Amino acid sequence: MLAAAGKLATFISLPYHPVMAETLATLLAERLNETLAKSSFAGDLPEGFRAHVEQAQNRQFGDYQSNAAMILAKQVKKNPRELASEIAESFDGGTLCDKPEIAGPGFINFRITTDALAERAAILLNDPDHLGVEQATNPQTIVLDFSAPNVAKPMHVGHIRSTIIGDSLSRVARFLGHNVITDNHIGDWGTQFGMILWGWKNLLDEKALEADPIPELLRVYREVNAKTKEDESLREECKGQLVALQSGDKENLAIWEKCIELSKIGLKKIYDQLDVSFDHWLGESFYNDQLGPLVEQLVAENIATESDGAIVIFSDGTLSEKEDPFLKSEDGEIKPQPALIQKSDGGFLYATTDLATIDYRISDLGADALWYVVGVPQQLHFDQLFQISKRRGQKADLQFIPFGSILGKDRKMLRTREGETVQLADVLTESIERARKVIDEKNPDLSDGEKHEIATVIGIGAVKYAELSQFRMTDYIFDWDTMLALKGNTAPYLINAYVRTRAIFRKLGSDFAGIDSFTLTADAEKNLVLKLAQFGETVPTVLNDFRPNGLATYLYELATTYHKFWEACPVLREEGAVRETRLALCELTGRVLKCGLGLLGIRTTEKM
Ligand code: ARG
């Protein structure tokens, strides 16, 4: 069947996964296209037409469905229902599916045979590393830019989203066989350093800094920031500190370096807790030396021009007014909206650094694709960057992967009771504490060490899952009670389903011993196998528009399907092939849940 992969490529096309061979959906589509090619109307088919088969929305009518007849009806001059019947009549499902049925205005519905399901289950069981997920045939080198907090400022909830989404995308892309390079592009050269330097010299509490650097740096930053609001001369002094730093003042450079070092230690603690890591930490300052030459080059290439003493990039007029990020409509008029890359005082900007970053990632890191997981307010910045990169003839696939806001229960931006922005570290601590309370009540007999471990996995998992189970553009409401609930679409529910798959082997007193073939007797078993087999159809779609929430939904459905199986099908009370099959289904479900949660960056525990 694998030999057909090249042919399959033409009818399932995902940008980062052109071939999805060997799933039930592609096997059915292959047969459907063979049927069409042999039909009486084969000559009337649109050039290169490929029928698709999808998972059925309503399982009442079948497991998979195709709307091919509805799409083709006009072209081949037939009524869609009649056409569907004609296709169904001549469709040869082999051992894969029963004779298709027609529903609604002309859907063709397929039901997978019990034999084919049993065969799928065996294939999955023999594929413990990939569980039916095919590797991409076009592995790309992808530089993934996410998290990227600003030094000496706290990592706030906006960075939570970037960190969690970015980490999950990196895991999925790696699992599919791509070469992923993660880079934490921290803001380590921003204007905040003017204030931090002044604060360091005048307000710093050395003891507090030693004990816990990030909160102390933050306190200093906030205090100076507040003071400058009322004090014009202090603002000038801070600016002076920044200029001294930028022109290489030894003392200021030493303080700056110390700040970065301390901040990194603090950040790493949070990343460890989150189980997130980066291949590189190439912050903004890494590109300082390249900014001057880059601006010169852009001017020489006629991409940038001087305007009022500054260097800017204007529209080149190749895009329509609506699409052109260098134009804006204001008071009913179209006006230029240039990108500023060097100020008239010689200073460089966020955009200049990002242009240098693109160069480095393409030429030094060998990137085919650059993905940025950054909040939606930076849309314009990235639209302009990507356009400039195109104008420079760079070929890398550039993807801006934005996300919305996190709201409090009052549907306003999430804030602490004191009205300040919520810090990621505090969110994690509180989540773990809350999970611990639930475990203390539910399972008081566990050891303290076990309780701590479980509370950490669930607390962190709950925060991540609340994020990843939503479409990233949705403004989601941060609510502890829903996040940590044991029922519903939550991390605790999913982890609990996994724990259940493990509990049975503890009861059995041994690990899963293997099985030669599956004997499927109950509907609940067949439903479960079908769901398990769809893991391979689900994972590649995550990179299609960058939606980990599709995987989350799948895992939730798998957990509920398993739950129903658990209720309907006794395992240890059975004997022989039925018992063996059910044990194997528990094992397989456990593997898929663990692997799928792992792709979301969520760990599992054996007990809870
Ligand atoms: N440091 C920026 C911020 O906190 C995010 C950086 C995103 N990455 C980039 N290459 N611009 O807003």
PDB file of N, CA, C and O in Angstrom, residues 298-339:
ATOM      1  N   LEU A 298      20.322  47.803   2.605  1.00  0.00           N
ATOM      2  CA  LEU A 298      18.945  48.039   2.173  1.00  0.00           C
ATOM      3  C   LEU A 298      18.825  49.322   1.356  1.00  0.00           C
ATOM      4  O   LEU A 298      18.043  49.404   0.409  1.00  0.00           O
ATOM      5  N   VAL A 299      19.632  50.307   1.736  1.00  0.00           N
ATOM      6  CA  VAL A 299      19.631  51.559   0.956  1.00  0.00           C
ATOM      7  C   VAL A 299      20.248  51.293  -0.427  1.00  0.00           C
ATOM      8  O   VAL A 299      19.692  51.694  -1.451  1.00  0.00           O
ATOM      9  N   ALA A 300      21.370  50.546  -0.423  1.00  0.00           N
ATOM     10  CA  ALA A 300      22.031  50.233  -1.691  1.00  0.00           C
ATOM     11  C   ALA A 300      21.125  49.421  -2.617  1.00  0.00           C
ATOM     12  O   ALA A 300      21.149  49.584  -3.835  1.00  0.00           O
ATOM     13  N   GLU A 301      20.308  48.567  -2.026  1.00  0.00           N
ATOM     14  CA  GLU A 301      19.383  47.742  -2.821  1.00  0.00           C
ATOM     15  C   GLU A 301      18.149  48.528  -3.267  1.00  0.00           C
ATOM     16  O   GLU A 301      17.227  47.950  -3.861  1.00  0.00           O
ATOM     17  N   ASN A 302      18.107  49.812  -2.885  1.00  0.00           N
ATOM     18  CA  ASN A 302      16.962  50.664  -3.219  1.00  0.00           C
ATOM     19  C   ASN A 302      15.672  50.226  -2.567  1.00  0.00           C
ATOM     20  O   ASN A 302      14.580  50.513  -3.052  1.00  0.00           O
ATOM     21  N   ILE A 303      15.807  49.513  -1.470  1.00  0.00           N
ATOM     22  CA  ILE A 303      14.592  49.113  -0.752  1.00  0.00           C
ATOM     23  C   ILE A 303      14.280  50.157   0.310  1.00  0.00           C
ATOM     24  O   ILE A 303      13.131  50.516   0.525  1.00  0.00           O
ATOM     25  N   ALA A 304      15.328  50.682   0.960  1.00  0.00           N
ATOM     26  CA  ALA A 304      15.132  51.722   1.967  1.00  0.00           C
ATOM     27  C   ALA A 304      15.577  53.072   1.410  1.00  0.00           C
ATOM     28  O   ALA A 304      16.432  53.135   0.528  1.00  0.00           O
ATOM     29  N   THR A 305      14.947  54.136   1.921  1.00  0.00           N
ATOM     30  CA  THR A 305      15.334  55.485   1.487  1.00  0.00           C
ATOM     31  C   THR A 305      15.365  56.424   2.672  1.00  0.00           C
ATOM     32  O   THR A 305      14.756  56.159   3.710  1.00  0.00           O
ATOM     33  N   GLU A 306      16.045  57.569   2.482  1.00  0.00           N
ATOM     34  CA  GLU A 306      16.071  58.570   3.530  1.00  0.00           C
ATOM     35  C   GLU A 306      14.787  59.382   3.483  1.00  0.00           C
ATOM     36  O   GLU A 306      14.257  59.649   2.415  1.00  0.00           O
ATOM     37  N   SER A 307      14.283  59.712   4.660  1.00  0.00           N
ATOM     38  CA  SER A 307      13.101  60.564   4.726  1.00  0.00           C
ATOM     39  C   SER A 307      13.183  61.366   6.017  1.00  0.00           C
ATOM     40  O   SER A 307      13.218  60.782   7.095  1.00  0.00           O
ATOM     41  N   ASP A 308      13.285  62.685   5.916  1.00  0.00           N
ATOM     42  CA  ASP A 308      13.447  63.568   7.086  1.00  0.00           C
ATOM     43  C   ASP A 308      14.588  63.124   7.991  1.00  0.00           C
ATOM     44  O   ASP A 308      14.437  63.081   9.211  1.00  0.00           O
ATOM     45  N   GLY A 309      15.685  62.722   7.415  1.00  0.00           N
ATOM     46  CA  GLY A 309      16.854  62.346   8.211  1.00  0.00           C
ATOM     47  C   GLY A 309      16.810  60.914   8.724  1.00  0.00           C
ATOM     48  O   GLY A 309      17.808  60.386   9.202  1.00  0.00           O
ATOM     49  N   ALA A 310      15.661  60.263   8.619  1.00  0.00           N
ATOM     50  CA  ALA A 310      15.560  58.867   9.060  1.00  0.00           C
ATOM     51  C   ALA A 310      15.633  57.951   7.840  1.00  0.00           C
ATOM     52  O   ALA A 310      15.518  58.416   6.705  1.00  0.00           O
ATOM     53  N   ILE A 311      15.850  56.654   8.081  1.00  0.00           N
ATOM     54  CA  ILE A 311      15.834  55.698   6.971  1.00  0.00           C
ATOM     55  C   ILE A 311      14.560  54.861   7.098  1.00  0.00           C
ATOM     56  O   ILE A 311      14.308  54.259   8.160  1.00  0.00           O
ATOM     57  N   VAL A 312      13.795  54.856   6.031  1.00  0.00           N
ATOM     58  CA  VAL A 312      12.503  54.155   6.075  1.00  0.00           C
ATOM     59  C   VAL A 312      12.305  53.308   4.815  1.00  0.00           C
ATOM     60  O   VAL A 312      13.015  53.457   3.824  1.00  0.00           O
ATOM     61  N   ILE A 313      11.310  52.441   4.907  1.00  0.00           N
ATOM     62  CA  ILE A 313      10.951  51.624   3.740  1.00  0.00           C
ATOM     63  C   ILE A 313       9.497  51.914   3.378  1.00  0.00           C
ATOM     64  O   ILE A 313       8.604  51.770   4.210  1.00  0.00           O
ATOM     65  N   PHE A 314       9.301  52.371   2.127  1.00  0.00           N
ATOM     66  CA  PHE A 314       7.961  52.694   1.643  1.00  0.00           C
ATOM     67  C   PHE A 314       7.398  51.535   0.827  1.00  0.00           C
ATOM     68  O   PHE A 314       8.105  50.598   0.462  1.00  0.00           O
ATOM     69  N   SER A 315       6.145  51.677   0.471  1.00  0.00           N
ATOM     70  CA  SER A 315       5.493  50.714  -0.421  1.00  0.00           C
ATOM     71  C   SER A 315       6.224  50.708  -1.766  1.00  0.00           C
ATOM     72  O   SER A 315       6.699  51.730  -2.234  1.00  0.00           O
ATOM     73  N   ASP A 316       6.297  49.518  -2.399  1.00  0.00           N
ATOM     74  CA  ASP A 316       6.870  49.491  -3.748  1.00  0.00           C
ATOM     75  C   ASP A 316       5.753  49.407  -4.785  1.00  0.00           C
ATOM     76  O   ASP A 316       6.003  49.218  -5.975  1.00  0.00           O
ATOM     77  N   GLY A 317       4.515  49.505  -4.305  1.00  0.00           N
ATOM     78  CA  GLY A 317       3.379  49.588  -5.219  1.00  0.00           C
ATOM     79  C   GLY A 317       2.984  48.287  -5.898  1.00  0.00           C
ATOM     80  O   GLY A 317       2.119  48.291  -6.761  1.00  0.00           O
ATOM     81  N   THR A 318       3.582  47.174  -5.477  1.00  0.00           N
ATOM     82  CA  THR A 318       3.236  45.922  -6.169  1.00  0.00           C
ATOM     83  C   THR A 318       1.973  45.268  -5.607  1.00  0.00           C
ATOM     84  O   THR A 318       1.401  44.394  -6.236  1.00  0.00           O
ATOM     85  N   LEU A 319       1.571  45.682  -4.415  1.00  0.00           N
ATOM     86  CA  LEU A 319       0.387  45.054  -3.817  1.00  0.00           C
ATOM     87  C   LEU A 319      -0.819  45.986  -3.950  1.00  0.00           C
ATOM     88  O   LEU A 319      -0.669  47.194  -4.101  1.00  0.00           O
ATOM     89  N   SER A 320      -1.998  45.396  -3.875  1.00  0.00           N
ATOM     90  CA  SER A 320      -3.196  46.225  -3.906  1.00  0.00           C
ATOM     91  C   SER A 320      -3.223  47.072  -2.634  1.00  0.00           C
ATOM     92  O   SER A 320      -2.628  46.695  -1.614  1.00  0.00           O
ATOM     93  N   GLU A 321      -3.927  48.198  -2.695  1.00  0.00           N
ATOM     94  CA  GLU A 321      -3.951  49.109  -1.538  1.00  0.00           C
ATOM     95  C   GLU A 321      -4.390  48.390  -0.272  1.00  0.00           C
ATOM     96  O   GLU A 321      -3.895  48.642   0.815  1.00  0.00           O
ATOM     97  N   LYS A 322      -5.323  47.493  -0.436  1.00  0.00           N
ATOM     98  CA  LYS A 322      -5.874  46.787   0.732  1.00  0.00           C
ATOM     99  C   LYS A 322      -4.843  45.869   1.379  1.00  0.00           C
ATOM    100  O   LYS A 322      -4.785  45.732   2.594  1.00  0.00           O
ATOM    101  N   GLU A 323      -4.037  45.239   0.542  1.00  0.00           N
ATOM    102  CA  GLU A 323      -3.086  44.243   1.068  1.00  0.00           C
ATOM    103  C   GLU A 323      -1.753  44.864   1.473  1.00  0.00           C
ATOM    104  O   GLU A 323      -0.956  44.215   2.139  1.00  0.00           O
ATOM    105  N   ASP A 324      -1.493  46.062   1.028  1.00  0.00           N
ATOM    106  CA  ASP A 324      -0.164  46.652   1.190  1.00  0.00           C
ATOM    107  C   ASP A 324       0.063  47.145   2.624  1.00  0.00           C
ATOM    108  O   ASP A 324      -0.592  48.083   3.071  1.00  0.00           O
ATOM    109  N   PRO A 325       0.993  46.500   3.367  1.00  0.00           N
ATOM    110  CA  PRO A 325       1.192  46.920   4.758  1.00  0.00           C
ATOM    111  C   PRO A 325       1.915  48.261   4.886  1.00  0.00           C
ATOM    112  O   PRO A 325       2.041  48.771   6.002  1.00  0.00           O
ATOM    113  N   PHE A 326       2.375  48.810   3.763  1.00  0.00           N
ATOM    114  CA  PHE A 326       3.058  50.108   3.820  1.00  0.00           C
ATOM    115  C   PHE A 326       2.106  51.262   3.481  1.00  0.00           C
ATOM    116  O   PHE A 326       2.537  52.383   3.284  1.00  0.00           O
ATOM    117  N   LEU A 327       0.827  50.934   3.378  1.00  0.00           N
ATOM    118  CA  LEU A 327      -0.193  51.952   3.142  1.00  0.00           C
ATOM    119  C   LEU A 327      -1.268  51.815   4.204  1.00  0.00           C
ATOM    120  O   LEU A 327      -1.527  50.725   4.695  1.00  0.00           O
ATOM    121  N   LYS A 328      -1.871  52.938   4.557  1.00  0.00           N
ATOM    122  CA  LYS A 328      -3.016  52.848   5.468  1.00  0.00           C
ATOM    123  C   LYS A 328      -4.093  53.803   4.995  1.00  0.00           C
ATOM    124  O   LYS A 328      -3.811  54.791   4.299  1.00  0.00           O
ATOM    125  N   SER A 329      -5.305  53.468   5.353  1.00  0.00           N
ATOM    126  CA  SER A 329      -6.396  54.351   4.961  1.00  0.00           C
ATOM    127  C   SER A 329      -6.778  55.187   6.180  1.00  0.00           C
ATOM    128  O   SER A 329      -7.019  54.654   7.265  1.00  0.00           O
ATOM    129  N   GLU A 330      -6.751  56.514   5.982  1.00  0.00           N
ATOM    130  CA  GLU A 330      -7.028  57.407   7.114  1.00  0.00           C
ATOM    131  C   GLU A 330      -7.904  58.538   6.599  1.00  0.00           C
ATOM    132  O   GLU A 330      -7.583  59.149   5.577  1.00  0.00           O
ATOM    133  N   ASP A 331      -8.989  58.813   7.281  1.00  0.00           N
ATOM    134  CA  ASP A 331      -9.948  59.848   6.868  1.00  0.00           C
ATOM    135  C   ASP A 331     -10.294  59.704   5.382  1.00  0.00           C
ATOM    136  O   ASP A 331     -10.300  60.688   4.637  1.00  0.00           O
ATOM    137  N   GLY A 332     -10.546  58.498   4.972  1.00  0.00           N
ATOM    138  CA  GLY A 332     -10.951  58.252   3.585  1.00  0.00           C
ATOM    139  C   GLY A 332      -9.835  58.434   2.559  1.00  0.00           C
ATOM    140  O   GLY A 332     -10.076  58.449   1.366  1.00  0.00           O
ATOM    141  N   GLU A 333      -8.611  58.557   3.054  1.00  0.00           N
ATOM    142  CA  GLU A 333      -7.487  58.764   2.122  1.00  0.00           C
ATOM    143  C   GLU A 333      -6.454  57.653   2.316  1.00  0.00           C
ATOM    144  O   GLU A 333      -6.280  57.160   3.423  1.00  0.00           O
ATOM    145  N   ILE A 334      -5.768  57.284   1.253  1.00  0.00           N
ATOM    146  CA  ILE A 334      -4.696  56.302   1.375  1.00  0.00           C
ATOM    147  C   ILE A 334      -3.395  57.051   1.657  1.00  0.00           C
ATOM    148  O   ILE A 334      -2.994  57.942   0.911  1.00  0.00           O
ATOM    149  N   LYS A 335      -2.747  56.685   2.762  1.00  0.00           N
ATOM    150  CA  LYS A 335      -1.514  57.387   3.141  1.00  0.00           C
ATOM    151  C   LYS A 335      -0.369  56.401   3.296  1.00  0.00           C
ATOM    152  O   LYS A 335      -0.592  55.227   3.617  1.00  0.00           O
ATOM    153  N   PRO A 336       0.865  56.875   3.116  1.00  0.00           N
ATOM    154  CA  PRO A 336       2.002  55.981   3.319  1.00  0.00           C
ATOM    155  C   PRO A 336       2.142  55.584   4.793  1.00  0.00           C
ATOM    156  O   PRO A 336       1.827  56.382   5.684  1.00  0.00           O
ATOM    157  N   GLN A 337       2.566  54.375   5.012  1.00  0.00           N
ATOM    158  CA  GLN A 337       2.797  53.869   6.362  1.00  0.00           C
ATOM    159  C   GLN A 337       4.150  53.143   6.337  1.00  0.00           C
ATOM    160  O   GLN A 337       4.223  51.923   6.335  1.00  0.00           O
ATOM    161  N   PRO A 338       5.226  53.916   6.231  1.00  0.00           N
ATOM    162  CA  PRO A 338       6.533  53.288   6.034  1.00  0.00           C
ATOM    163  C   PRO A 338       7.012  52.543   7.288  1.00  0.00           C
ATOM    164  O   PRO A 338       6.573  52.831   8.382  1.00  0.00           O
ATOM    165  N   ALA A 339       7.939  51.599   7.078  1.00  0.00           N
ATOM    166  CA  ALA A 339       8.612  50.939   8.208  1.00  0.00           C
ATOM    167  C   ALA A 339       9.860  51.745   8.513  1.00  0.00           C
ATOM    168  O   ALA A 339      10.658  52.042   7.620  1.00  0.00           O
TER     169      ALA A 339
END
